[in-house]
Amino acid sequence: KAGVTQTPRYLIKTRGQQVTLSCSPISGHRSVSWYQQTPGQGLQFLFEYFSETQRNKGNFPGRFSGRQFSNSRSEMNVSTLELGDSALYLCASSPQNEYEQYFGPGTRLTVT
Amino acid sequence: EDQVTQSPEALRLQEGESSSLNCSYTVSGLRGLFWYRQDPGKGPEFLFTLYSAGEEKEKERLKATLTKKESFLHITAPKPEDSATYLCAVGEGGYALNFGKGTSLLVTP
């Protein structure tokens, strides 16, 4: 099976802009989670989607949002980018109602 | 609040020198303890899931064990290709994983 794919792999944006990141889960996986990874904070949970519904959300401001489509593909959006949003954004997928998650390669976002 | 603490932060081993990485956790109702390996610039690679105290899992030179308060990742006779950051995480409510900061392992020839 193909793994989790994320696009784009690298992105450079300017403060105040918005960005959309995309994730395609492993075939058959219906749960998609998003994480932010920074050197200082490590991996932090953003949100989780299942069957197009957000089931859980981490402690991030409302500028961070996401959605899931009927084919389980997911997107996350960050509006009004700040310098501190520079990070590796990781998407993970899992089968229905399981905690074991498989990660994609990530999108490296740099905000200047 | 649930917490996951990994130690040491960094570890340097010579090839063949066995050692253990520690992951201690406080969580109300463990929904799984997960180990991942992460290489620079890549996403975490799944290694093991442990669910109950006393459980053990093995894969090549790696063995993960679990007690009620901590998990160990034992590395036997490591090779340079085992160099990576090893992350542990616990399952929280709502299918979120709470990660520790990781142990950066360097194995020298």
Short mmCIF file of C-alpha atoms in Angstrom, two decimals:
data_model
loop_
_atom_site.label_atom_id
_atom_site.label_comp_id
_atom_site.label_asym_id
_atom_site.label_seq_id
_atom_site.Cartn_x
_atom_site.Cartn_y
_atom_site.Cartn_z
CA LYS A 1 0.00 0.00 0.00
CA ALA A 2 1.12 3.52 -0.68
CA GLY A 3 1.87 5.56 2.40
CA VAL A 4 0.49 8.89 3.50
CA THR A 5 1.27 11.62 1.00
CA GLN A 6 1.46 15.34 1.66
CA THR A 7 1.69 18.26 -0.72
CA PRO A 8 3.49 20.50 -1.09
CA ARG A 9 6.65 19.30 0.63
CA TYR A 10 8.09 22.78 1.04
CA LEU A 11 6.44 26.17 1.21
CA ILE A 12 7.64 29.72 1.84
CA LYS A 13 5.05 32.34 2.76
CA THR A 14 5.03 35.89 4.03
CA ARG A 15 3.52 37.06 7.30
CA GLY A 16 -0.19 37.79 6.95
CA GLN A 17 -0.74 35.38 4.07
CA GLN A 18 -2.71 32.18 4.31
CA VAL A 19 -1.72 28.66 3.32
CA THR A 20 -3.45 25.37 2.53
CA LEU A 21 -1.76 22.02 2.99
CA SER A 22 -3.04 18.75 1.60
CA CYS A 23 -2.92 15.17 2.85
CA SER A 24 -3.93 11.86 1.25
CA PRO A 25 -4.22 9.02 3.78
CA ILE A 26 -3.32 5.37 3.33
CA SER A 27 -5.97 3.63 1.27
CA GLY A 28 -8.76 2.43 3.53
CA HIS A 29 -7.84 4.70 6.43
CA ARG A 30 -10.68 7.00 7.39
CA SER A 31 -9.11 8.97 10.24
CA VAL A 32 -6.70 11.81 9.51
CA SER A 33 -4.83 13.78 12.15
CA TRP A 34 -2.60 16.83 11.84
CA TYR A 35 0.39 17.73 13.99
CA GLN A 36 2.78 20.66 14.16
CA GLN A 37 6.44 19.93 14.88
CA THR A 38 8.87 22.62 16.02
CA PRO A 39 12.31 22.31 17.67
CA GLY A 40 11.05 23.95 20.86
CA GLN A 41 7.64 22.35 21.34
CA GLY A 42 8.11 19.03 19.59
CA LEU A 43 5.07 17.35 18.04
CA GLN A 44 1.77 18.94 19.00
CA PHE A 45 -1.70 17.73 18.04
CA LEU A 46 -3.74 20.10 15.88
CA PHE A 47 -6.94 18.21 15.02
CA GLU A 48 -8.41 14.88 13.93
CA TYR A 49 -11.04 14.15 11.31
CA PHE A 50 -13.15 11.08 10.69
CA SER A 51 -15.89 10.76 8.09
CA GLU A 52 -15.64 14.46 7.27
CA THR A 53 -16.20 15.46 10.91
CA GLN A 54 -13.70 17.04 13.27
CA ARG A 55 -13.71 14.81 16.34
CA ASN A 56 -10.98 16.50 18.31
CA LYS A 57 -9.00 19.73 18.31
CA GLY A 58 -5.77 20.66 20.04
CA ASN A 59 -4.89 23.89 21.77
CA PHE A 60 -4.24 26.07 18.74
CA PRO A 61 -5.82 29.40 17.74
CA GLY A 62 -8.74 29.59 15.35
CA ARG A 63 -6.39 30.59 12.54
CA PHE A 64 -5.72 26.89 12.18
CA SER A 65 -8.54 24.99 10.55
CA GLY A 66 -9.06 21.87 8.54
CA ARG A 67 -11.50 19.75 6.69
CA GLN A 68 -11.88 16.24 5.36
CA PHE A 69 -13.46 15.18 2.10
CA SER A 70 -15.63 12.17 1.36
CA ASN A 71 -12.62 10.27 -0.03
CA SER A 72 -10.84 10.81 3.35
CA ARG A 73 -8.35 13.28 1.88
CA SER A 74 -7.80 16.22 4.19
CA GLU A 75 -6.62 19.80 4.03
CA MET A 76 -5.50 22.17 6.72
CA ASN A 77 -5.50 25.92 6.42
CA VAL A 78 -3.60 28.54 8.35
CA SER A 79 -4.77 32.12 7.94
CA THR A 80 -2.92 35.33 8.79
CA LEU A 81 0.43 33.58 9.05
CA GLU A 82 2.83 34.53 11.83
CA LEU A 83 6.57 33.92 12.04
CA GLY A 84 5.92 31.39 14.80
CA ASP A 85 3.90 29.24 12.41
CA SER A 86 7.12 28.13 10.74
CA ALA A 87 7.21 24.40 11.37
CA LEU A 88 6.97 20.94 9.91
CA TYR A 89 3.28 20.06 9.51
CA LEU A 90 2.64 16.35 9.68
CA CYS A 91 -0.41 14.43 8.63
CA ALA A 92 -1.13 10.96 9.99
CA SER A 93 -3.78 8.43 9.11
CA SER A 94 -5.23 5.46 10.93
CA PRO A 95 -7.95 2.89 10.39
CA GLN A 96 -11.33 3.49 11.95
CA ASN A 97 -11.23 4.25 15.68
CA GLU A 98 -7.62 3.30 16.31
CA TYR A 99 -4.81 5.23 17.95
CA GLU A 100 -2.01 3.66 15.89
CA GLN A 101 -1.15 6.37 13.36
CA TYR A 102 1.04 6.41 10.27
CA PHE A 103 2.71 9.63 9.31
CA GLY A 104 3.42 11.30 6.01
CA PRO A 105 6.69 13.05 5.16
CA GLY A 106 5.38 16.43 6.24
CA THR A 107 5.19 19.90 4.73
CA ARG A 108 7.96 22.27 5.75
CA LEU A 109 6.41 25.74 6.08
CA THR A 110 8.65 28.77 6.40
CA VAL A 111 7.06 32.13 7.19
CA THR A 112 9.18 35.21 6.45
CA GLU B 1 -2.55 16.99 32.75
CA ASP B 2 -1.14 14.04 30.83
CA GLN B 3 2.62 14.17 30.44
CA VAL B 4 5.23 12.24 28.50
CA THR B 5 8.91 12.62 29.37
CA GLN B 6 11.76 11.00 27.48
CA SER B 7 15.31 10.54 28.67
CA PRO B 8 18.05 11.02 27.88
CA GLU B 9 17.60 13.90 25.43
CA ALA B 10 20.62 12.73 23.48
CA LEU B 11 22.64 9.53 23.50
CA ARG B 12 25.87 8.65 21.75
CA LEU B 13 26.79 4.99 21.44
CA GLN B 14 29.55 3.08 19.78
CA GLU B 15 28.51 0.44 17.29
CA GLY B 16 27.63 -2.71 19.23
CA GLU B 17 27.14 -0.89 22.55
CA SER B 18 23.65 -1.78 23.79
CA SER B 19 21.54 0.71 25.75
CA SER B 20 17.99 1.72 26.66
CA LEU B 21 15.84 4.78 26.10
CA ASN B 22 13.23 5.73 28.68
CA CYS B 23 9.72 7.12 28.30
CA SER B 24 7.82 7.92 31.48
CA TYR B 25 4.19 8.94 31.38
CA THR B 26 1.32 10.09 33.50
CA VAL B 27 -2.04 9.58 31.87
CA SER B 28 -5.51 8.82 33.09
CA GLY B 29 -6.49 5.72 31.18
CA LEU B 30 -3.73 4.58 28.84
CA ARG B 31 -4.98 4.17 25.29
CA GLY B 32 -1.72 2.80 24.01
CA LEU B 33 1.99 3.67 24.19
CA PHE B 34 3.59 4.20 20.80
CA TRP B 35 7.19 4.31 19.66
CA TYR B 36 8.31 6.04 16.48
CA ARG B 37 11.61 6.63 14.75
CA GLN B 38 12.21 9.91 12.95
CA ASP B 39 15.06 10.64 10.56
CA PRO B 40 16.01 14.27 9.82
CA GLY B 41 13.57 15.96 7.44
CA LYS B 42 11.16 13.00 7.44
CA GLY B 43 7.94 12.07 9.14
CA PRO B 44 7.91 9.70 12.12
CA GLU B 45 8.04 6.02 11.21
CA PHE B 46 5.85 3.73 13.30
CA LEU B 47 7.73 1.10 15.33
CA PHE B 48 5.59 -0.38 18.12
CA THR B 49 2.31 -0.19 19.99
CA LEU B 50 2.06 -1.39 23.60
CA TYR B 51 -1.23 -1.53 25.47
CA SER B 52 -0.74 -3.16 28.84
CA ALA B 53 1.91 -3.46 31.55
CA GLY B 54 4.19 -6.42 30.94
CA GLU B 55 3.76 -6.32 27.20
CA GLU B 56 6.88 -6.56 25.01
CA LYS B 57 7.43 -6.13 21.27
CA GLU B 58 10.56 -6.78 19.21
CA LYS B 59 11.80 -5.76 15.79
CA GLU B 60 15.33 -6.50 14.67
CA ARG B 61 17.65 -4.84 17.22
CA LEU B 62 14.82 -3.02 19.02
CA LYS B 63 12.70 -4.23 21.91
CA ALA B 64 10.00 -2.16 23.60
CA THR B 65 8.66 -2.91 27.06
CA LEU B 66 5.90 -1.34 29.14
CA THR B 67 5.23 -0.93 32.85
CA LYS B 68 2.45 1.04 34.55
CA LYS B 69 4.53 4.21 34.58
CA GLU B 70 7.15 3.93 31.87
CA SER B 71 8.30 2.27 28.70
CA PHE B 72 11.79 1.32 27.61
CA LEU B 73 13.18 0.97 24.12
CA HIS B 74 16.13 -1.39 24.31
CA ILE B 75 18.64 -1.25 21.47
CA THR B 76 20.86 -4.31 21.21
CA ALA B 77 24.19 -4.11 19.35
CA PRO B 78 23.22 -0.92 17.48
CA LYS B 79 24.54 -0.05 14.05
CA PRO B 80 25.15 3.44 12.58
CA GLU B 81 21.91 3.13 10.60
CA ASP B 82 20.02 3.09 13.90
CA SER B 83 20.96 6.75 14.37
CA ALA B 84 17.73 8.76 14.52
CA THR B 85 15.40 10.49 16.94
CA TYR B 86 13.16 8.08 18.82
CA LEU B 87 9.79 9.41 19.91
CA CYS B 88 7.28 7.94 22.27
CA ALA B 89 3.64 8.97 22.52
CA VAL B 90 0.59 8.06 24.55
CA GLY B 91 -2.94 7.96 23.25
CA GLU B 92 -5.24 10.55 24.75
CA GLY B 93 -8.93 11.08 24.37
CA GLY B 94 -10.22 11.84 20.92
CA TYR B 95 -7.55 9.82 19.12
CA ALA B 96 -4.83 12.38 19.76
CA LEU B 97 -1.26 11.32 20.45
CA ASN B 98 0.69 13.18 23.14
CA PHE B 99 4.38 13.02 22.22
CA GLY B 100 7.51 13.30 24.29
CA LYS B 101 10.35 15.51 23.06
CA GLY B 102 12.35 12.52 21.83
CA THR B 103 15.79 11.00 22.31
CA SER B 104 18.36 11.80 19.64
CA LEU B 105 20.51 8.70 19.15
CA LEU B 106 23.88 8.74 17.41
CA VAL B 107 25.68 5.46 16.78
CA THR B 108 29.29 5.81 15.71
CA PRO B 109 31.32 3.15 13.86
#
